[in-house]
Amino acid sequence: CYAATTRQERRFPDEFLFGTATASYQIEGGWNADDKGENIWDRMTHTKPDVIKDVSNGDIAADSYNNYKRDVEMMRELGLDAYRFSLSWSRILPNGLSNKVSEAGVAFYNNYIDEMVKYGITPMVTLYHWDLPQKLQDLGGFANPLFPDWFEDYARVVYEHFGDRVKHWITFNEPREICYEGYDTTTKAPLLNATGIGAYLCAKNLVLAHAKAYYAYKNDFAPSQGGQCGITISVNWFPPLTDSEEDQIAAELYRQAEWGIYAEPIFSAEGGFPKELSERVAQMSMEQGYPRSRMPEFTDEEREFVRGAADFFGVNHYTAFLVSAAKDTEFIVPSVYGDTGAVTSVPDEWPKSASKWLTLAPDSILNALTFLNNKYNSPVFYITENGWSIRYEDGLEDDDRIRYYRAALESVLDVLDAGITLKGYMAWSLMDNFEWMEGYTERFGLYEVDFEDPARTRTPRKSAFVYKQIIKTRVIDHEYEPERRTMTID
Ligand code: GBH
């Protein structure tokens, strides 16, 4: 059947890192194990359970706190080169501050990391994937000007304990989801809803915190530990709906609001917030009667400090949206997307997942990475998430997901062919997990997890066998049909 394949075989380089990704709150459970402190997801799901679609929470989740050996066994079954996971800040520092380090928390991650390293799997560690210690939130969280110091202190504890084995560090997962969804709206904890204000305030403190953690690593740990430190930003592809000038301007402003306010300060030559958007926010703020722009400024010193503070650009990429100029430009209530004057749409013909925001958009990885590569002078990239959701009822035959991964990985090969420095690809996700506001209703796992079963049994879906085959052979065989569905460790 190989002979039937007429397309030229394109290979992934041997050193290209194939992995999967997860996040602490989504998989670990053990929400109050040992001396773990409360975080903002514990607080929100316990006090406002109705905000989660199925009124569930991550108290137990996939129970990786107790199943970590099985997790690593799955990584071995898939033949992963790397595994991206995140650390729960309040598991390591129960009060958020670094005067008290939890021995149990450190031991858990030591065990997890040791188990991976034992089998030659490269750990890629995210310091923050949305689970802020509640005590820090009580002080304003990302809005507190001391936030960058708290984050640096936490980062130093983490580098000290795990940096002997971890050589890939990601400070933050998805600043937009932290700042826009958490602070500007009510689509993530802590549901702050400070519309048109919260995201910009958070963005500035977040990039400062990132830079502090980056320089702490670079100056005090990298010389002896020899690793890399970057940040992961969600970058979907946002082309203009038409090539009219207004749609093109709208698309550019939209990209600046989506990811530019987080990427530009770190990766652009000039530093600071994106120019066109900041001018527009300043102008609109004035019209709306504010004494100053809702978007804070960087001092020259801050701008210089943040600019260039990354060894790599982690990209979480899932989909694309077409952008057009909004007809009605009167935005009475200030908001980030009101500031852009743009709206998005998705063509009917793009296949739909179980998540309302996620469709299969053609060539979106190539388009997004080409754009970033040109804009930011060819940084090193990792795709730190990419994946597709189904429903639990869809079971193990996830052919839609297989189609998605094959298309995505063809696009990855296009990126490599274009000479862009992309060093790895992490599929979201190793297993089903707590999908934030959607609870357990949307399933992203290569392995299904039975959340009714106290043992949280994990079972490989069809896509797991296909991904395994791609990793092993380093080629995408579109004809490959896994027949005998028994997982083994090869
Ligand atoms: C990633 O975010 C996250 O890093 C990961 O934790 C998550 O499990 C994974 O994706 C799958 O969702 O419902 O219209 O309000 C991807 C970016 C941003 C996509 C928030 C969903 C909600 C849109 N996500 N968005 S909506």
GROMACS .gro file of N, CA and C in nm, residues 303-442:
model
  420
  303ARG      N    1   1.067   4.882   2.864
  303ARG     CA    2   1.062   4.836   2.724
  303ARG      C    3   1.190   4.764   2.686
  304GLU      N    4   1.302   4.821   2.726
  304GLU     CA    5   1.432   4.759   2.695
  304GLU      C    6   1.450   4.627   2.768
  305PHE      N    7   1.398   4.622   2.889
  305PHE     CA    8   1.413   4.502   2.972
  305PHE      C    9   1.338   4.383   2.911
  306VAL      N   10   1.219   4.409   2.860
  306VAL     CA   11   1.134   4.301   2.809
  306VAL      C   12   1.174   4.258   2.668
  307ARG      N   13   1.216   4.355   2.589
  307ARG     CA   14   1.250   4.331   2.449
  307ARG      C   15   1.362   4.227   2.437
  308GLY      N   16   1.336   4.121   2.364
  308GLY     CA   17   1.440   4.018   2.342
  308GLY      C   18   1.448   3.913   2.451
  309ALA      N   19   1.357   3.920   2.550
  309ALA     CA   20   1.366   3.828   2.665
  309ALA      C   21   1.303   3.692   2.636
  310ALA      N   22   1.359   3.618   2.542
  310ALA     CA   23   1.309   3.482   2.517
  310ALA      C   24   1.408   3.407   2.429
  311ASP      N   25   1.426   3.279   2.460
  311ASP     CA   26   1.511   3.194   2.375
  311ASP      C   27   1.429   3.129   2.266
  312PHE      N   28   1.297   3.121   2.286
  312PHE     CA   29   1.212   3.065   2.181
  312PHE      C   30   1.070   3.119   2.195
  313PHE      N   31   0.996   3.103   2.089
  313PHE     CA   32   0.856   3.147   2.083
  313PHE      C   33   0.772   3.019   2.078
  314GLY      N   34   0.698   2.992   2.187
  314GLY     CA   35   0.606   2.878   2.188
  314GLY      C   36   0.473   2.923   2.131
  315VAL      N   37   0.422   2.845   2.037
  315VAL     CA   38   0.296   2.881   1.972
  315VAL      C   39   0.191   2.774   2.001
  316ASN      N   40   0.081   2.816   2.062
  316ASN     CA   41  -0.035   2.727   2.067
  316ASN      C   42  -0.123   2.766   1.950
  317HIS      N   43  -0.143   2.671   1.862
  317HIS     CA   44  -0.218   2.701   1.741
  317HIS      C   45  -0.328   2.598   1.719
  318TYR      N   46  -0.447   2.647   1.693
  318TYR     CA   47  -0.560   2.554   1.674
  318TYR      C   48  -0.638   2.577   1.545
  319THR      N   49  -0.654   2.705   1.505
  319THR     CA   50  -0.753   2.731   1.402
  319THR      C   51  -0.732   2.868   1.337
  320ALA      N   52  -0.830   2.911   1.258
  320ALA     CA   53  -0.823   3.043   1.194
  320ALA      C   54  -0.961   3.108   1.196
  321PHE      N   55  -0.962   3.240   1.183
  321PHE     CA   56  -1.085   3.319   1.173
  321PHE      C   57  -1.062   3.426   1.067
  322LEU      N   58  -1.167   3.458   0.991
  322LEU     CA   59  -1.157   3.566   0.893
  322LEU      C   60  -1.201   3.696   0.959
  323VAL      N   61  -1.127   3.802   0.932
  323VAL     CA   62  -1.153   3.928   1.003
  323VAL      C   63  -1.204   4.034   0.906
  324SER      N   64  -1.308   4.105   0.950
  324SER     CA   65  -1.356   4.218   0.869
  324SER      C   66  -1.383   4.338   0.958
  325ALA      N   67  -1.390   4.454   0.895
  325ALA     CA   68  -1.417   4.578   0.969
  325ALA      C   69  -1.561   4.573   1.017
  326ALA      N   70  -1.582   4.610   1.144
  326ALA     CA   71  -1.719   4.613   1.199
  326ALA      C   72  -1.797   4.726   1.134
  327LYS      N   73  -1.925   4.703   1.111
  327LYS     CA   74  -2.007   4.808   1.047
  327LYS      C   75  -2.030   4.921   1.147
  328ASP      N   76  -2.067   4.882   1.268
  328ASP     CA   77  -2.099   4.980   1.371
  328ASP      C   78  -1.974   5.008   1.453
  329THR      N   79  -1.921   5.127   1.442
  329THR     CA   80  -1.796   5.155   1.513
  329THR      C   81  -1.820   5.230   1.645
  330GLU      N   82  -1.946   5.245   1.682
  330GLU     CA   83  -1.976   5.311   1.809
  330GLU      C   84  -1.971   5.208   1.922
  331PHE      N   85  -1.860   5.201   1.993
  331PHE     CA   86  -1.852   5.106   2.104
  331PHE      C   87  -1.870   5.183   2.233
  332ILE      N   88  -1.990   5.173   2.289
  332ILE     CA   89  -2.020   5.251   2.410
  332ILE      C   90  -1.943   5.194   2.528
  333VAL      N   91  -1.954   5.061   2.546
  333VAL     CA   92  -1.881   4.997   2.655
  333VAL      C   93  -1.741   4.966   2.604
  334PRO      N   94  -1.640   5.017   2.672
  334PRO     CA   95  -1.504   4.990   2.626
  334PRO      C   96  -1.474   4.839   2.632
  335SER      N   97  -1.405   4.789   2.533
  335SER     CA   98  -1.364   4.648   2.535
  335SER      C   99  -1.247   4.630   2.439
  336VAL      N  100  -1.172   4.524   2.460
  336VAL     CA  101  -1.054   4.499   2.377
  336VAL      C  102  -1.094   4.487   2.230
  337TYR      N  103  -1.198   4.409   2.202
  337TYR     CA  104  -1.231   4.391   2.061
  337TYR      C  105  -1.306   4.510   2.006
  338GLY      N  106  -1.374   4.585   2.093
  338GLY     CA  107  -1.428   4.714   2.053
  338GLY      C  108  -1.315   4.806   2.008
  339ASP      N  109  -1.203   4.798   2.078
  339ASP     CA  110  -1.088   4.879   2.041
  339ASP      C  111  -1.035   4.845   1.902
  340THR      N  112  -1.057   4.723   1.857
  340THR     CA  113  -1.005   4.685   1.725
  340THR      C  114  -1.099   4.729   1.612
  341GLY      N  115  -1.225   4.748   1.643
  341GLY     CA  116  -1.323   4.780   1.538
  341GLY      C  117  -1.335   4.666   1.437
  342ALA      N  118  -1.312   4.544   1.482
  342ALA     CA  119  -1.312   4.431   1.389
  342ALA      C  120  -1.400   4.319   1.441
  343VAL      N  121  -1.450   4.239   1.349
  343VAL     CA  122  -1.528   4.119   1.386
  343VAL      C  123  -1.477   4.000   1.306
  344THR      N  124  -1.508   3.879   1.354
  344THR     CA  125  -1.457   3.759   1.284
  344THR      C  126  -1.571   3.669   1.239
  345SER      N  127  -1.538   3.585   1.143
  345SER     CA  128  -1.633   3.484   1.097
  345SER      C  129  -1.554   3.362   1.050
  346VAL      N  130  -1.629   3.253   1.028
  346VAL     CA  131  -1.566   3.129   0.985
  346VAL      C  132  -1.650   3.072   0.870
  347PRO      N  133  -1.588   3.035   0.760
  347PRO     CA  134  -1.664   2.979   0.648
  347PRO      C  135  -1.735   2.848   0.687
  348ASP      N  136  -1.855   2.829   0.636
  348ASP     CA  137  -1.933   2.709   0.669
  348ASP      C  138  -1.860   2.580   0.634
  349GLU      N  139  -1.778   2.585   0.532
  349GLU     CA  140  -1.719   2.459   0.484
  349GLU      C  141  -1.603   2.408   0.571
  350TRP      N  142  -1.553   2.487   0.663
  350TRP     CA  143  -1.446   2.434   0.749
  350TRP      C  144  -1.505   2.335   0.848
  351PRO      N  145  -1.452   2.211   0.852
  351PRO     CA  146  -1.507   2.109   0.942
  351PRO      C  147  -1.507   2.154   1.089
  352LYS      N  148  -1.612   2.117   1.161
  352LYS     CA  149  -1.631   2.161   1.300
  352LYS      C  150  -1.596   2.053   1.400
  353SER      N  151  -1.537   2.094   1.511
  353SER     CA  152  -1.507   2.004   1.622
  353SER      C  153  -1.621   2.011   1.723
  354ALA      N  154  -1.598   1.956   1.841
  354ALA     CA  155  -1.699   1.965   1.949
  354ALA      C  156  -1.692   2.101   2.020
  355SER      N  157  -1.587   2.180   1.992
  355SER     CA  158  -1.573   2.312   2.056
  355SER      C  159  -1.618   2.419   1.958
  356LYS      N  160  -1.696   2.515   2.006
  356LYS     CA  161  -1.757   2.609   1.911
  356LYS      C  162  -1.655   2.698   1.840
  357TRP      N  163  -1.540   2.715   1.900
  357TRP     CA  164  -1.439   2.803   1.842
  357TRP      C  165  -1.341   2.731   1.750
  358LEU      N  166  -1.354   2.598   1.739
  358LEU     CA  167  -1.247   2.520   1.674
  358LEU      C  168  -1.293   2.451   1.545
  359THR      N  169  -1.240   2.500   1.432
  359THR     CA  170  -1.268   2.436   1.303
  359THR      C  171  -1.134   2.400   1.239
  360LEU      N  172  -1.142   2.315   1.137
  360LEU     CA  173  -1.021   2.279   1.063
  360LEU      C  174  -1.002   2.379   0.949
  361ALA      N  175  -0.909   2.471   0.968
  361ALA     CA  176  -0.884   2.577   0.870
  361ALA      C  177  -0.762   2.539   0.786
  362PRO      N  178  -0.773   2.546   0.656
  362PRO     CA  179  -0.661   2.499   0.572
  362PRO      C  180  -0.533   2.582   0.590
  363ASP      N  181  -0.420   2.513   0.596
  363ASP     CA  182  -0.287   2.576   0.597
  363ASP      C  183  -0.264   2.677   0.708
  364SER      N  184  -0.341   2.667   0.815
  364SER     CA  185  -0.331   2.776   0.913
  364SER      C  186  -0.198   2.776   0.989
  365ILE      N  187  -0.137   2.659   1.008
  365ILE     CA  188  -0.007   2.657   1.077
  365ILE      C  189   0.098   2.726   0.991
  366LEU      N  190   0.103   2.690   0.864
  366LEU     CA  191   0.201   2.753   0.774
  366LEU      C  192   0.179   2.905   0.769
  367ASN      N  193   0.055   2.947   0.755
  367ASN     CA  194   0.027   3.089   0.744
  367ASN      C  195   0.065   3.165   0.872
  368ALA      N  196   0.028   3.110   0.985
  368ALA     CA  197   0.056   3.179   1.112
  368ALA      C  198   0.207   3.186   1.138
  369LEU      N  199   0.276   3.076   1.117
  369LEU     CA  200   0.420   3.076   1.147
  369LEU      C  201   0.500   3.159   1.046
  370THR      N  202   0.456   3.159   0.921
  370THR     CA  203   0.525   3.244   0.822
  370THR      C  204   0.510   3.391   0.862
  371PHE      N  205   0.390   3.426   0.904
  371PHE     CA  206   0.364   3.564   0.946
  371PHE      C  207   0.452   3.603   1.065
  372LEU      N  208   0.453   3.518   1.167
  372LEU     CA  209   0.534   3.547   1.286
  372LEU      C  210   0.682   3.552   1.253
  373ASN      N  211   0.724   3.459   1.169
  373ASN     CA  212   0.866   3.450   1.133
  373ASN      C  213   0.914   3.577   1.065
  374ASN      N  214   0.830   3.629   0.974
  374ASN     CA  215   0.866   3.753   0.905
  374ASN      C  216   0.861   3.873   0.998
  375LYS      N  217   0.760   3.874   1.082
  375LYS     CA  218   0.740   3.990   1.170
  375LYS      C  219   0.848   4.001   1.277
  376TYR      N  220   0.890   3.887   1.331
  376TYR     CA  221   0.979   3.890   1.447
  376TYR      C  222   1.119   3.835   1.418
  377ASN      N  223   1.164   3.851   1.295
  377ASN     CA  224   1.304   3.822   1.265
  377ASN      C  225   1.346   3.679   1.299
  378SER      N  226   1.264   3.584   1.255
  378SER     CA  227   1.300   3.442   1.259
  378SER      C  228   1.345   3.388   1.395
  379PRO      N  229   1.259   3.392   1.495
  379PRO     CA  230   1.296   3.328   1.621
  379PRO      C  231   1.290   3.176   1.610
  380VAL      N  232   1.335   3.108   1.714
  380VAL     CA  233   1.316   2.963   1.723
  380VAL      C  234   1.171   2.939   1.769
  381PHE      N  235   1.102   2.849   1.701
  381PHE     CA  236   0.963   2.819   1.738
  381PHE      C  237   0.948   2.676   1.790
  382TYR      N  238   0.853   2.660   1.879
  382TYR     CA  239   0.796   2.529   1.910
  382TYR      C  240   0.645   2.543   1.897
  383ILE      N  241   0.579   2.445   1.841
  383ILE     CA  242   0.434   2.440   1.854
  383ILE      C  243   0.409   2.366   1.984
  384THR      N  244   0.355   2.439   2.081
  384THR     CA  245   0.343   2.382   2.215
  384THR      C  246   0.203   2.326   2.242
  385GLU      N  247   0.109   2.353   2.151
  385GLU     CA  248  -0.023   2.289   2.155
  385GLU      C  249  -0.085   2.294   2.016
  386ASN      N  250  -0.160   2.188   1.985
  386ASN     CA  251  -0.240   2.181   1.863
  386ASN      C  252  -0.327   2.057   1.880
  387GLY      N  253  -0.456   2.072   1.858
  387GLY     CA  254  -0.541   1.954   1.880
  387GLY      C  255  -0.685   1.978   1.844
  388TRP      N  256  -0.766   1.875   1.866
  388TRP     CA  257  -0.904   1.869   1.815
  388TRP      C  258  -0.994   1.804   1.918
  389SER      N  259  -1.113   1.859   1.937
  389SER     CA  260  -1.204   1.804   2.038
  389SER      C  261  -1.315   1.721   1.975
  390ILE      N  262  -1.355   1.619   2.050
  390ILE     CA  263  -1.474   1.540   2.017
  390ILE      C  264  -1.559   1.532   2.144
  391ARG      N  265  -1.668   1.458   2.138
  391ARG     CA  266  -1.749   1.437   2.258
  391ARG      C  267  -1.722   1.297   2.312
  392TYR      N  268  -1.749   1.279   2.439
  392TYR     CA  269  -1.727   1.149   2.501
  392TYR      C  270  -1.801   1.040   2.424
  393GLU      N  271  -1.926   1.071   2.383
  393GLU     CA  272  -2.009   0.974   2.310
  393GLU      C  273  -1.943   0.929   2.179
  394ASP      N  274  -1.853   1.011   2.126
  394ASP     CA  275  -1.788   0.973   2.000
  394ASP      C  276  -1.694   0.854   2.017
  395GLY      N  277  -1.658   0.825   2.141
  395GLY     CA  278  -1.582   0.703   2.169
  395GLY      C  279  -1.437   0.706   2.122
  396LEU      N  280  -1.393   0.590   2.075
  396LEU     CA  281  -1.250   0.574   2.044
  396LEU      C  282  -1.219   0.592   1.896
  397GLU      N  283  -1.324   0.597   1.814
  397GLU     CA  284  -1.303   0.607   1.668
  397GLU      C  285  -1.301   0.754   1.628
  398ASP      N  286  -1.189   0.820   1.653
  398ASP     CA  287  -1.183   0.965   1.633
  398ASP      C  288  -1.123   1.001   1.497
  399ASP      N  289  -1.190   0.958   1.392
  399ASP     CA  290  -1.138   0.984   1.257
  399ASP      C  291  -1.127   1.133   1.224
  400ASP      N  292  -1.217   1.214   1.280
  400ASP     CA  293  -1.206   1.361   1.259
  400ASP      C  294  -1.074   1.414   1.313
  401ARG      N  295  -1.039   1.362   1.430
  401ARG     CA  296  -0.914   1.408   1.491
  401ARG      C  297  -0.795   1.363   1.406
  402ILE      N  298  -0.802   1.244   1.354
  402ILE     CA  299  -0.694   1.193   1.269
  402ILE      C  300  -0.679   1.282   1.145
  403ARG      N  301  -0.791   1.317   1.085
  403ARG     CA  302  -0.786   1.408   0.969
  403ARG      C  303  -0.721   1.541   1.007
  404TYR      N  304  -0.758   1.592   1.125
  404TYR     CA  305  -0.703   1.719   1.172
  404TYR      C  306  -0.552   1.710   1.193
  405TYR      N  307  -0.508   1.606   1.264
  405TYR     CA  308  -0.365   1.594   1.291
  405TYR      C  309  -0.284   1.574   1.162
  406ARG      N  310  -0.337   1.497   1.072
  406ARG     CA  311  -0.262   1.478   0.946
  406ARG      C  312  -0.249   1.610   0.871
  407ALA      N  313  -0.359   1.687   0.866
  407ALA     CA  314  -0.355   1.816   0.797
  407ALA      C  315  -0.258   1.910   0.868
  408ALA      N  316  -0.264   1.911   1.001
  408ALA     CA  317  -0.177   1.999   1.078
  408ALA      C  318  -0.030   1.963   1.056
  409LEU      N  319  -0.002   1.833   1.056
  409LEU     CA  320   0.137   1.792   1.042
  409LEU      C  321   0.189   1.811   0.900
  410GLU      N  322   0.101   1.804   0.800
  410GLU     CA  323   0.143   1.843   0.664
  410GLU      C  324   0.182   1.991   0.664
  411SER      N  325   0.105   2.072   0.736
  411SER     CA  326   0.136   2.214   0.744
  411SER      C  327   0.268   2.237   0.818
  412VAL      N  328   0.295   2.154   0.918
  412VAL     CA  329   0.423   2.161   0.988
  412VAL      C  330   0.538   2.130   0.890
  413LEU      N  331   0.518   2.030   0.806
  413LEU     CA  332   0.622   1.998   0.707
  413LEU      C  333   0.642   2.115   0.610
  414ASP      N  334   0.533   2.183   0.575
  414ASP     CA  335   0.546   2.302   0.490
  414ASP      C  336   0.630   2.410   0.560
  415VAL      N  337   0.608   2.423   0.690
  415VAL     CA  338   0.686   2.520   0.768
  415VAL      C  339   0.834   2.484   0.764
  416LEU      N  340   0.863   2.357   0.781
  416LEU     CA  341   1.004   2.313   0.779
  416LEU      C  342   1.064   2.334   0.640
  417ASP      N  343   0.986   2.302   0.537
  417ASP     CA  344   1.032   2.323   0.399
  417ASP      C  345   1.062   2.471   0.371
  418ALA      N  346   0.985   2.559   0.437
  418ALA     CA  347   1.003   2.703   0.416
  418ALA      C  348   1.127   2.756   0.489
  419GLY      N  349   1.195   2.668   0.563
  419GLY     CA  350   1.318   2.710   0.629
  419GLY      C  351   1.295   2.782   0.762
  420ILE      N  352   1.175   2.773   0.816
  420ILE     CA  353   1.146   2.833   0.946
  420ILE      C  354   1.198   2.740   1.055
  421THR      N  355   1.257   2.797   1.161
  421THR     CA  356   1.317   2.715   1.265
  421THR      C  357   1.210   2.669   1.364
  422LEU      N  358   1.150   2.557   1.334
  422LEU     CA  359   1.047   2.498   1.420
  422LEU      C  360   1.105   2.368   1.474
  423LYS      N  361   1.119   2.362   1.606
  423LYS     CA  362   1.194   2.250   1.664
  423LYS      C  363   1.109   2.139   1.724
  424GLY      N  364   0.979   2.162   1.738
  424GLY     CA  365   0.898   2.056   1.797
  424GLY      C  366   0.751   2.083   1.785
  425TYR      N  367   0.674   1.979   1.816
  425TYR     CA  368   0.528   1.983   1.801
  425TYR      C  369   0.466   1.903   1.915
  426MET      N  370   0.383   1.969   1.996
  426MET     CA  371   0.317   1.902   2.108
  426MET      C  372   0.168   1.892   2.079
  427ALA      N  373   0.117   1.772   2.073
  427ALA     CA  374  -0.026   1.754   2.049
  427ALA      C  375  -0.103   1.780   2.180
  428TRP      N  376  -0.210   1.855   2.171
  428TRP     CA  377  -0.301   1.872   2.286
  428TRP      C  378  -0.418   1.779   2.264
  429SER      N  379  -0.431   1.669   2.337
  429SER     CA  380  -0.360   1.647   2.461
  429SER      C  381  -0.329   1.497   2.475
  430LEU      N  382  -0.238   1.467   2.567
  430LEU     CA  383  -0.208   1.326   2.593
  430LEU      C  384  -0.336   1.250   2.625
  431MET      N  385  -0.420   1.312   2.706
  431MET     CA  386  -0.543   1.242   2.751
  431MET      C  387  -0.654   1.342   2.774
  432ASP      N  388  -0.777   1.294   2.780
  432ASP     CA  389  -0.890   1.378   2.814
  432ASP      C  390  -0.864   1.446   2.948
  433ASN      N  391  -0.916   1.568   2.962
  433ASN     CA  392  -0.892   1.639   3.088
  433ASN      C  393  -1.000   1.744   3.111
  434PHE      N  394  -0.988   1.815   3.220
  434PHE     CA  395  -1.087   1.917   3.257
  434PHE      C  396  -1.073   2.036   3.161
  435GLU      N  397  -1.169   2.050   3.071
  435GLU     CA  398  -1.160   2.151   2.966
  435GLU      C  399  -1.220   2.285   3.015
  436TRP      N  400  -1.167   2.335   3.125
  436TRP     CA  401  -1.202   2.468   3.178
  436TRP      C  402  -1.354   2.488   3.186
  437MET      N  403  -1.405   2.594   3.129
  437MET     CA  404  -1.549   2.623   3.145
  437MET      C  405  -1.637   2.513   3.085
  438GLU      N  406  -1.580   2.431   2.997
  438GLU     CA  407  -1.659   2.325   2.933
  438GLU      C  408  -1.656   2.195   3.015
  439GLY      N  409  -1.587   2.197   3.126
  439GLY     CA  410  -1.582   2.078   3.212
  439GLY      C  411  -1.529   1.958   3.136
  440TYR      N  412  -1.603   1.846   3.147
  440TYR     CA  413  -1.560   1.724   3.076
  440TYR      C  414  -1.641   1.699   2.950
  441THR      N  415  -1.709   1.804   2.899
  441THR     CA  416  -1.796   1.784   2.783
  441THR      C  417  -1.720   1.785   2.651
  442GLU      N  418  -1.598   1.838   2.651
  442GLU     CA  419  -1.518   1.839   2.527
  442GLU      C  420  -1.391   1.759   2.553
   0.00000   0.00000   0.00000
